[in-house]
Amino acid sequence: MGIVSPGFQGRPRSAAPALPPGQYLTPDFPVLSAGPTPRVPTDGWEFVVTAEDGTERRWTWAELMALPQETPTVDIHCVTRWSKLGTSWQGVSLDTLLAGVDTTARYALVHSYGGYTTNLPLADLRDGRAWVAHGYDGRPLAAEHGGPARLLVPHLYFWKSAKWVRGIRLLADDRPGFWETAGYHDYGDPWREQRYQGD
Amino acid sequence: MAGPAGGGPLTWRVARLVERRVETPTAQTLVLAVPGWPGHLPGQHVDVRLTAADGYQAARSYSLAAPADGDRIALTVQRVPDGEVSPYLTDVYAEGDPVEVRGPVGGWFVWRTDEPAPVLLVAGGSGVVPLMAMIRARRAAGSRTPFRLVYSVRSPTDAIYADELRRRTRDDLGLDVAYVYTRAAPEGWRGEPHRIGLADLNTHGWPPDLEPRCYVCGPTGFVETVADLLVGLGHPTRRVRTERFGPTG
Ligand SMILES: Cc1cc2nc3c(=O)[nH]c(=O)nc-3n(C[C@H](O)[C@H](O)[C@H](O)COP(=O)(O)OP(=O)(O)OC[C@H]3O[C@@H](n4cnc5c(N)ncnc54)[C@H](O)[C@@H]3O)c2cc1C
């Protein structure tokens, strides 16, 4: 337990559902990013998976839409401490996108239109735990939330769910991305409260 | 880089309130003594954690309002009605009482005093806090880097640091401050209250060909609007840095 601040009681919290430590619930959908929102038209949009040997698999917008679609309903947790429960998305599972990719890589560096990057173990993108999402709440994903398409990896802090996703580079070695280079945790598990380096 | 990248885990430190300054009817500056404070860059923030007697904890982020003064740091907190943390900090938290702080955090939304490019600061409401840290650091370093602040507030009484900004525009060479009023403008101000728009940024900002660094901070909707306008005016996205305080737009 921390040092008690006299007179602080906090919000009534009897009915609070189980949240990762340090998180609070919000009905809103906050927007956090480091710069202006990129506007990425879907014609000309592409998603590229680059294997460690340089082999590329590419999908146009139409090709992405033609793949099997899923509608995950998931809880999301932002490192700035808000959590949002039961969010519903539409997108393509990374299992589908990685199915034809021949790789022994252990890491993935995700990159976005606008230059953002984030890293995670490749295993965290598999087994039905990650999507390229293009719909939210039954509508096309809004640009400020990462539209036309973002990564969705709900079991990690939300900065790993790169907005305006453009591709994934598969790597033998881990390489930190944008926030990871700025001192945020390399992995970012909300249940273990991995916010900053060393947590 | 300063901040969490400075190496090692970011530890929670016990901070005690040493001084409170009323800035506006709803905003106050808290000066905290944080033994062992490592220093920080203007634009960085801290996480503040409160613990209740039953062990319940709540934490929120607050920008550092001024360069470090030894082990003292300054935060400026805007009271959010119905908020969990900010009303405690503005109404209950008393001199000598402990809170825990962790930081400095953030290595992106920062300004370094040796950067020569002109600087455009655009603030909405309490978004002025990290930008004021930059203005104060500029002065402390004797920097002549040209600075312009465009500050959007509801009314004159909502302007945080108004007296100091008036003094600094007089004394700090190369600093200009322009206000945008959204609800009520003061006597003699030209124009009607309005939300910040292209004309405000065109008139009081820098043209893109001077290659300024732009820092935009405020509620989410404000930041979205201003960042889009700056990009529309021709500022490359990599020179527009943003910090979003609020929950939604
Ligand atoms: C990097 C960063 C730096 C920040 N720096 C500062 C700072 O220097 N000064 C400062 O006052 N705040 C700052 N904030 C905002 C601060 O962290 C809190 O969000 C704010 O004080 C509200 O917390 P609360 O517990 O009082 O309200 P909460 O209990 O979190 O929220 C109560 C209600 O108010 C709404 N709300 C929450 N935050 C805001 C907001 N900022 N504006 C309007 N409505 C809101 C919520 O949706 C909710 O309805 C910063 C935020 C970030 C992410």
Coordinates of C-alpha atoms and ligand atoms in Angstrom, one line a residue:
Chain A
M1 CA 0.0 0.0 0.0
G2 CA 1.2 3.5 -0.8
I3 CA 1.5 6.5 1.5
V4 CA -2.0 7.6 2.6
S5 CA -3.1 11.0 1.5
P6 CA -5.2 12.4 4.3
G7 CA -8.8 13.0 3.3
F8 CA -8.7 11.1 0.0
Q9 CA -11.5 8.6 -0.3
G10 CA -11.8 8.1 -4.0
R11 CA -14.9 7.3 -5.9
P12 CA -17.5 4.9 -4.6
R13 CA -16.4 1.6 -6.1
S14 CA -18.6 -1.2 -4.7
A15 CA -19.9 -2.2 -8.1
A16 CA -16.7 -1.8 -10.0
P17 CA -16.0 -4.7 -12.4
A18 CA -12.6 -6.4 -12.4
L19 CA -10.1 -4.0 -14.1
P20 CA -6.3 -4.3 -14.4
P21 CA -4.6 -2.5 -11.5
G22 CA -4.5 1.3 -11.7
Q23 CA -7.2 1.5 -14.4
Y24 CA -10.6 3.3 -14.2
L25 CA -13.6 2.8 -16.4
T26 CA -14.7 5.3 -19.0
P27 CA -17.8 5.3 -21.2
D28 CA -16.0 7.7 -23.6
F29 CA -13.5 6.7 -26.2
P30 CA -10.5 8.9 -25.5
V31 CA -8.1 9.8 -28.3
L32 CA -4.3 9.8 -27.6
S33 CA -1.6 10.2 -30.2
A34 CA 1.6 12.1 -30.6
G35 CA 0.7 14.3 -33.6
P36 CA -1.9 15.2 -36.1
T37 CA -4.3 12.6 -37.3
P38 CA -3.2 11.2 -40.7
R39 CA -6.0 11.0 -43.3
V40 CA -5.4 7.8 -45.2
P41 CA -7.6 7.2 -48.3
T42 CA -8.5 3.6 -48.8
D43 CA -7.6 3.7 -52.5
G44 CA -3.9 3.4 -52.4
W45 CA -4.0 1.9 -48.9
E46 CA -2.1 -1.3 -48.5
F47 CA -1.0 -3.6 -45.7
V48 CA 2.3 -5.3 -46.0
V49 CA 3.8 -8.2 -44.0
T50 CA 7.6 -8.4 -44.5
A51 CA 9.3 -11.6 -43.4
E52 CA 12.8 -11.6 -42.0
D53 CA 14.2 -12.7 -45.4
G54 CA 12.6 -9.7 -47.1
T55 CA 9.7 -11.6 -48.6
E56 CA 6.5 -9.4 -48.8
R57 CA 2.8 -10.2 -48.7
R58 CA 0.6 -7.3 -49.7
W59 CA -3.1 -6.6 -49.4
T60 CA -5.0 -3.8 -51.0
W61 CA -8.2 -2.4 -49.3
A62 CA -10.4 -4.5 -51.5
E63 CA -8.3 -7.6 -50.8
L64 CA -8.5 -7.0 -47.1
M65 CA -12.3 -6.7 -47.3
A66 CA -12.5 -9.9 -49.3
L67 CA -10.8 -11.9 -46.5
P68 CA -12.9 -13.7 -43.8
Q69 CA -14.1 -11.0 -41.4
E70 CA -14.5 -11.3 -37.6
T71 CA -16.4 -9.2 -35.1
P72 CA -14.5 -9.4 -31.8
T73 CA -16.0 -7.8 -28.6
V74 CA -13.1 -7.0 -26.3
D75 CA -12.0 -4.9 -23.3
I76 CA -9.3 -2.3 -24.0
H77 CA -6.9 -0.7 -21.6
C78 CA -4.9 2.5 -22.2
V79 CA -1.6 3.2 -20.4
T80 CA -3.1 6.6 -19.4
R81 CA -5.4 4.6 -17.1
W82 CA -8.7 4.4 -18.8
S83 CA -10.3 1.1 -19.6
K84 CA -13.3 0.5 -21.8
L85 CA -15.3 -2.7 -21.6
G86 CA -17.1 -4.6 -24.3
T87 CA -15.9 -2.6 -27.3
S88 CA -17.1 -4.2 -30.6
W89 CA -14.9 -4.2 -33.7
Q90 CA -14.8 -5.6 -37.2
G91 CA -11.6 -6.8 -38.9
V92 CA -9.4 -9.5 -40.1
S93 CA -7.6 -11.8 -37.7
L94 CA -3.8 -11.7 -37.9
D95 CA -4.0 -15.5 -38.1
T96 CA -5.6 -15.1 -41.5
L97 CA -3.0 -12.6 -42.6
L98 CA 0.0 -14.6 -41.3
A99 CA -1.3 -18.0 -42.5
G100 CA 0.7 -17.9 -45.8
V101 CA 3.8 -16.3 -44.3
D102 CA 6.8 -18.5 -43.9
T103 CA 8.7 -17.3 -40.9
T104 CA 10.7 -18.3 -37.8
A105 CA 10.8 -14.7 -36.5
R106 CA 10.0 -14.1 -32.9
Y107 CA 9.3 -10.4 -33.0
A108 CA 7.2 -8.0 -34.9
L109 CA 7.7 -4.3 -35.5
V110 CA 4.4 -2.7 -36.5
H111 CA 4.5 0.5 -38.6
S112 CA 1.9 3.0 -39.4
Y113 CA 1.0 5.7 -41.9
G114 CA 2.4 8.8 -40.3
G115 CA 5.6 7.0 -39.1
Y116 CA 4.5 5.5 -35.7
T117 CA 6.0 2.2 -34.8
T118 CA 5.5 -0.3 -32.0
N119 CA 7.0 -3.7 -31.2
L120 CA 5.6 -7.0 -29.8
P121 CA 6.4 -10.7 -29.8
L122 CA 5.0 -12.3 -32.9
A123 CA 3.3 -14.9 -30.7
D124 CA 1.1 -12.1 -29.3
L125 CA -0.3 -11.6 -32.8
R126 CA -1.4 -15.2 -33.2
D127 CA -4.1 -17.5 -31.8
G128 CA -7.1 -15.2 -32.2
R129 CA -5.6 -12.4 -30.1
A130 CA -5.0 -9.8 -32.7
W131 CA -6.8 -8.2 -35.7
V132 CA -6.4 -5.5 -38.4
A133 CA -9.6 -3.7 -37.5
H134 CA -11.5 -1.4 -39.8
G135 CA -14.9 -1.2 -38.2
Y136 CA -16.0 0.0 -34.7
D137 CA -19.5 -0.3 -33.3
G138 CA -20.9 -1.2 -36.7
R139 CA -19.3 1.7 -38.6
P140 CA -16.1 2.4 -40.5
L141 CA -13.3 3.2 -38.0
A142 CA -13.0 7.0 -37.6
A143 CA -9.7 8.5 -38.6
E144 CA -8.9 9.7 -35.0
H145 CA -9.3 6.2 -33.8
G146 CA -6.9 4.9 -36.4
G147 CA -9.1 4.5 -39.5
P148 CA -9.2 3.3 -42.1
A149 CA -7.5 0.4 -40.2
R150 CA -5.6 -0.1 -37.0
L151 CA -4.1 -3.0 -35.2
L152 CA -6.2 -4.4 -32.4
V153 CA -4.3 -6.3 -29.7
P154 CA -6.6 -5.9 -26.7
H155 CA -4.5 -8.0 -24.2
L156 CA -1.7 -5.4 -24.2
Y157 CA -1.9 -1.7 -23.4
F158 CA -3.5 0.1 -26.3
W159 CA -0.4 1.9 -27.6
K160 CA 0.5 -1.5 -29.1
S161 CA -2.7 -1.4 -31.1
A162 CA -1.1 0.9 -33.7
K163 CA -3.5 3.3 -35.4
W164 CA -3.3 3.8 -39.2
V165 CA -1.5 0.5 -39.5
R166 CA 0.4 0.0 -42.7
G167 CA 2.5 -3.1 -42.2
I168 CA 4.4 -5.5 -40.0
R169 CA 8.0 -6.4 -40.2
L170 CA 8.9 -9.8 -38.8
L171 CA 12.3 -9.8 -37.0
A172 CA 14.6 -12.3 -35.3
D173 CA 15.5 -9.7 -32.7
D174 CA 13.3 -7.3 -30.7
R175 CA 13.5 -3.7 -31.8
P176 CA 11.7 -1.0 -29.7
G177 CA 9.1 1.2 -31.4
F178 CA 8.1 4.9 -30.8
W179 CA 6.9 4.9 -27.2
E180 CA 9.1 2.0 -26.2
T181 CA 12.1 4.2 -27.2
A182 CA 10.6 7.0 -25.1
G183 CA 10.7 5.0 -21.9
Y184 CA 7.5 3.0 -22.1
H185 CA 7.5 -0.7 -21.3
D186 CA 8.7 -3.1 -24.0
Y187 CA 5.8 -5.5 -23.6
G188 CA 3.0 -3.6 -21.9
D189 CA 0.8 -6.1 -20.0
P190 CA -2.0 -4.2 -18.3
W191 CA -2.6 -7.0 -15.7
R192 CA 1.0 -6.7 -14.6
E193 CA 0.9 -2.9 -14.9
Q194 CA 3.8 -2.7 -17.2
R195 CA 3.7 1.0 -18.0
Y196 CA 7.2 2.2 -18.1
Q197 CA 10.6 0.6 -18.5
G198 CA 11.5 -1.5 -15.5
D199 CA 7.9 -2.1 -14.4
Chain B
M1 CA 16.9 11.4 -23.2
A2 CA 15.4 12.5 -19.9
G3 CA 12.3 10.8 -18.6
P4 CA 11.7 7.1 -18.2
A5 CA 14.3 6.5 -20.9
G6 CA 16.8 7.9 -18.4
G7 CA 17.2 4.3 -17.3
G8 CA 16.1 2.2 -14.4
P9 CA 12.6 1.8 -13.1
L10 CA 10.6 4.9 -12.4
T11 CA 10.0 4.8 -8.7
W12 CA 7.2 6.4 -6.8
R13 CA 8.5 9.2 -4.6
V14 CA 6.7 10.8 -1.7
A15 CA 6.0 14.5 -2.4
R16 CA 4.7 17.1 0.0
L17 CA 2.8 20.2 -0.7
V18 CA 4.8 23.3 0.2
E19 CA 2.9 26.1 -1.5
R20 CA -0.5 26.6 -3.2
R21 CA -1.2 29.5 -5.6
V22 CA -4.7 30.3 -6.9
E23 CA -4.4 30.9 -10.7
T24 CA -8.1 31.2 -11.6
P25 CA -11.4 30.4 -9.9
T26 CA -10.9 26.7 -10.9
A27 CA -7.1 26.3 -11.4
Q28 CA -4.4 26.2 -8.8
T29 CA -0.6 25.7 -8.9
L30 CA 0.8 23.2 -6.4
V31 CA 4.4 23.4 -5.5
L32 CA 5.6 20.1 -4.2
A33 CA 8.9 19.1 -2.6
V34 CA 10.1 15.8 -4.0
P35 CA 13.3 14.6 -2.3
G36 CA 15.6 13.1 -4.9
W37 CA 13.8 14.6 -7.9
P38 CA 16.1 13.9 -10.9
G39 CA 15.1 17.0 -13.0
H40 CA 13.1 17.1 -16.2
L41 CA 12.6 18.8 -19.6
P42 CA 9.8 21.3 -20.3
G43 CA 6.8 19.4 -21.7
Q44 CA 7.2 16.3 -19.5
H45 CA 4.7 15.2 -17.0
V46 CA 4.4 13.2 -13.8
D47 CA 1.9 10.6 -12.6
V48 CA 0.4 11.6 -9.2
R49 CA -1.0 8.8 -7.1
L50 CA -3.4 9.1 -4.2
T51 CA -4.0 6.4 -1.6
A52 CA -7.1 6.2 0.6
A53 CA -7.1 4.9 4.1
D54 CA -8.5 1.6 2.9
G55 CA -5.7 1.2 0.4
Y56 CA -7.6 2.2 -2.7
Q57 CA -5.4 4.1 -5.2
A58 CA -6.1 6.5 -8.0
A59 CA -3.5 8.1 -10.3
R60 CA -3.6 10.8 -13.0
S61 CA -1.0 12.6 -15.1
Y62 CA -0.1 16.2 -14.6
S63 CA 2.3 18.3 -16.7
L64 CA 5.3 19.9 -15.0
A65 CA 4.5 23.6 -15.1
A66 CA 8.1 25.0 -14.6
P67 CA 11.7 23.9 -14.8
A68 CA 12.8 22.0 -11.7
D69 CA 14.0 24.2 -8.8
G70 CA 16.2 21.8 -6.9
D71 CA 13.8 19.2 -5.5
R72 CA 10.7 21.4 -6.1
I73 CA 8.3 20.8 -8.9
A74 CA 5.2 22.8 -9.8
L75 CA 1.9 21.4 -11.2
T76 CA -1.2 23.4 -12.2
V77 CA -4.4 21.5 -11.7
Q78 CA -7.7 22.5 -13.3
R79 CA -10.6 21.3 -11.2
V80 CA -12.8 19.0 -13.2
P81 CA -16.4 18.9 -11.7
D82 CA -17.2 15.3 -10.6
G83 CA -13.6 14.4 -11.0
E84 CA -11.9 11.9 -8.6
V85 CA -8.4 13.3 -8.3
S86 CA -8.4 17.0 -9.4
P87 CA -11.1 18.2 -6.8
Y88 CA -9.0 16.5 -4.1
L89 CA -5.9 18.3 -5.2
T90 CA -7.6 21.7 -5.4
D91 CA -9.9 21.5 -2.4
V92 CA -8.7 19.0 0.2
Y93 CA -5.0 18.4 -0.2
A94 CA -3.2 20.5 2.5
E95 CA 0.3 21.9 3.1
G96 CA 2.6 19.1 4.4
D97 CA 0.3 16.3 3.2
P98 CA 1.9 13.5 1.1
V99 CA 1.0 12.3 -2.4
E100 CA 3.2 10.0 -4.5
V101 CA 4.7 11.1 -7.8
R102 CA 6.5 9.3 -10.5
G103 CA 8.4 10.8 -13.3
P104 CA 9.4 12.6 -15.3
V105 CA 7.5 10.9 -18.1
G106 CA 7.4 11.6 -21.8
G107 CA 10.3 12.3 -24.1
W108 CA 8.4 13.4 -27.2
F109 CA 6.3 16.5 -26.3
V110 CA 9.4 18.4 -25.1
W111 CA 11.3 21.5 -26.1
R112 CA 15.1 21.7 -25.6
T113 CA 16.5 25.1 -25.0
D114 CA 19.3 24.6 -27.6
E115 CA 16.8 24.1 -30.4
P116 CA 17.0 27.1 -32.8
A117 CA 13.7 26.7 -34.7
P118 CA 11.0 29.2 -33.9
V119 CA 8.3 27.8 -31.7
L120 CA 4.5 28.0 -32.0
L121 CA 2.6 27.1 -28.8
V122 CA -1.1 26.5 -29.1
A123 CA -3.0 26.0 -25.8
G124 CA -6.6 25.2 -24.9
G125 CA -7.5 25.8 -21.3
S126 CA -5.2 23.9 -18.9
G127 CA -3.2 22.8 -22.0
V128 CA -1.2 25.9 -21.3
V129 CA 0.6 24.2 -18.5
P130 CA 3.4 22.3 -20.3
L131 CA 3.7 25.2 -22.8
M132 CA 4.3 27.6 -19.9
A133 CA 7.1 25.3 -18.7
M134 CA 8.7 25.9 -22.1
I135 CA 8.2 29.6 -21.9
R136 CA 9.8 29.6 -18.4
A137 CA 12.7 27.4 -19.5
R138 CA 13.3 29.7 -22.4
R139 CA 13.6 32.6 -20.1
A140 CA 15.7 30.7 -17.5
A141 CA 18.2 29.7 -20.3
G142 CA 18.4 33.2 -21.7
S143 CA 17.2 31.8 -25.0
R144 CA 16.3 34.2 -27.9
T145 CA 14.4 31.6 -29.8
P146 CA 11.3 33.3 -31.2
F147 CA 8.2 32.0 -29.4
R148 CA 4.5 32.6 -30.1
L149 CA 1.7 31.4 -27.9
V150 CA -1.9 31.3 -29.0
Y151 CA -4.0 30.6 -26.0
S152 CA -7.7 29.7 -26.2
V153 CA -9.8 30.3 -23.1
R154 CA -13.5 30.7 -22.3
S155 CA -13.2 34.2 -20.8
P156 CA -10.4 36.4 -19.4
T157 CA -10.9 35.1 -15.9
D158 CA -10.1 31.6 -17.1
A159 CA -6.7 32.5 -18.4
I160 CA -4.1 30.7 -16.3
Y161 CA -0.8 32.6 -15.7
A162 CA -2.3 35.8 -17.2
D163 CA -0.3 38.2 -15.1
E164 CA 3.0 36.4 -15.7
L165 CA 2.3 36.2 -19.4
R166 CA 1.6 39.9 -19.6
R167 CA 4.9 40.5 -17.8
R168 CA 6.9 38.1 -19.9
T169 CA 5.6 39.6 -23.2
R170 CA 7.0 42.9 -22.0
D171 CA 10.3 41.6 -20.6
D172 CA 11.2 38.4 -22.5
L173 CA 12.3 39.5 -26.0
G174 CA 10.8 37.5 -28.8
L175 CA 7.8 36.2 -27.0
D176 CA 4.3 37.0 -28.3
V177 CA 1.0 36.0 -26.7
A178 CA -2.4 36.1 -28.4
Y179 CA -5.7 35.1 -26.9
V180 CA -8.7 33.5 -28.4
Y181 CA -11.9 33.8 -26.3
T182 CA -14.6 31.2 -26.8
R183 CA -17.4 32.6 -24.6
A184 CA -16.6 36.1 -23.4
A185 CA -14.0 38.5 -24.6
P186 CA -12.6 41.4 -22.6
E187 CA -13.5 45.1 -23.2
G188 CA -11.6 46.4 -26.2
W189 CA -10.7 43.0 -27.7
R190 CA -11.2 43.0 -31.4
G191 CA -13.7 40.5 -32.6
E192 CA -16.3 38.2 -31.3
P193 CA -15.9 35.2 -29.0
H194 CA -15.3 32.2 -31.2
R195 CA -13.6 28.8 -31.3
I196 CA -10.0 28.8 -32.6
G197 CA -9.9 28.8 -36.4
L198 CA -7.6 29.1 -39.4
A199 CA -7.5 32.9 -39.2
D200 CA -6.2 32.8 -35.6
L201 CA -3.4 30.5 -36.5
N202 CA -2.6 32.4 -39.7
T203 CA -2.5 35.7 -37.9
H204 CA -0.7 34.7 -34.7
G205 CA 1.3 31.6 -35.7
W206 CA 4.4 31.3 -37.9
P207 CA 4.3 30.6 -41.7
P208 CA 5.4 27.0 -42.5
D209 CA 8.4 28.3 -44.5
L210 CA 10.0 29.5 -41.3
E211 CA 10.0 25.8 -40.3
P212 CA 8.7 26.3 -36.8
R213 CA 8.1 23.6 -34.2
C214 CA 4.5 23.5 -33.2
Y215 CA 3.3 22.2 -29.8
V216 CA -0.4 21.8 -29.3
C217 CA -1.9 21.0 -26.0
G218 CA -5.5 20.9 -24.6
P219 CA -8.6 18.9 -24.6
T220 CA -8.8 16.2 -27.3
G221 CA -11.2 18.0 -29.6
F222 CA -9.2 21.2 -29.4
V223 CA -6.0 19.4 -30.2
E224 CA -7.6 17.5 -33.2
T225 CA -8.9 20.8 -34.6
V226 CA -5.7 22.7 -34.2
A227 CA -3.4 20.0 -35.5
D228 CA -5.6 19.5 -38.6
L229 CA -5.5 23.3 -39.2
L230 CA -1.8 23.4 -38.9
V231 CA -1.3 20.6 -41.3
G232 CA -3.8 22.3 -43.6
L233 CA -1.7 25.5 -43.5
G234 CA 1.3 23.4 -44.7
H235 CA 3.1 22.5 -41.6
P236 CA 4.7 19.0 -42.0
T237 CA 3.1 16.6 -39.5
R238 CA 6.5 15.7 -38.0
R239 CA 6.9 19.3 -36.8
V240 CA 3.5 19.3 -35.1
R241 CA 3.6 17.7 -31.7
T242 CA 0.5 17.2 -29.6
E243 CA -0.5 16.3 -26.1
R244 CA -4.2 15.5 -25.4
F245 CA -5.4 16.0 -21.9
G246 CA -9.1 15.3 -22.1
P247 CA -11.1 12.2 -22.3
T248 CA -12.9 12.8 -25.6
G249 CA -13.5 15.5 -28.2
Ligands
LIG1 C1 -0.1 13.8 -20.3 C2 -1.2 14.5 -19.5 C3 -0.9 15.6 -18.9 C4 -1.9 16.3 -18.1 N1 -1.6 17.5 -17.5 C5 -2.6 18.1 -16.8 C6 -2.3 19.4 -16.2 O1 -1.2 19.9 -16.3 N2 -3.3 20.0 -15.5 C7 -4.6 19.4 -15.4 O2 -5.4 20.0 -14.8 N3 -4.9 18.2 -16.0 C8 -3.9 17.6 -16.7 N4 -4.2 16.4 -17.3 C9 -5.5 15.8 -17.1 C10 -5.5 15.0 -15.8 O3 -4.7 13.9 -15.9 C11 -6.9 14.4 -15.3 O4 -7.5 13.8 -16.4 C12 -7.8 15.5 -14.8 O5 -7.2 16.2 -13.7 C13 -9.2 14.9 -14.4 O6 -9.0 13.9 -13.4 P1 -10.1 13.7 -12.3 O7 -9.7 12.5 -11.6 O8 -10.3 14.9 -11.5 O9 -11.4 13.4 -13.2 P2 -12.0 12.0 -13.6 O10 -12.5 11.3 -12.4 O11 -10.9 11.3 -14.3 O12 -13.1 12.4 -14.6 C14 -14.3 13.0 -14.1 C15 -15.2 13.4 -15.3 O13 -14.5 14.5 -16.0 C16 -14.2 14.1 -17.3 N5 -12.8 14.5 -17.5 C17 -11.7 13.8 -17.2 N6 -10.6 14.5 -17.5 C18 -11.0 15.7 -18.0 C19 -10.3 16.8 -18.6 N7 -9.0 16.9 -18.6 N8 -11.1 17.9 -19.0 C20 -12.4 17.8 -19.0 N9 -13.1 16.7 -18.5 C21 -12.4 15.7 -18.1 C22 -14.4 12.6 -17.4 O14 -14.8 12.1 -18.6 C23 -15.4 12.4 -16.3 O15 -16.7 12.6 -16.8 C24 -3.2 15.7 -18.1 C25 -3.5 14.5 -18.7 C26 -2.5 13.9 -19.4 C27 -2.8 12.6 -20.2

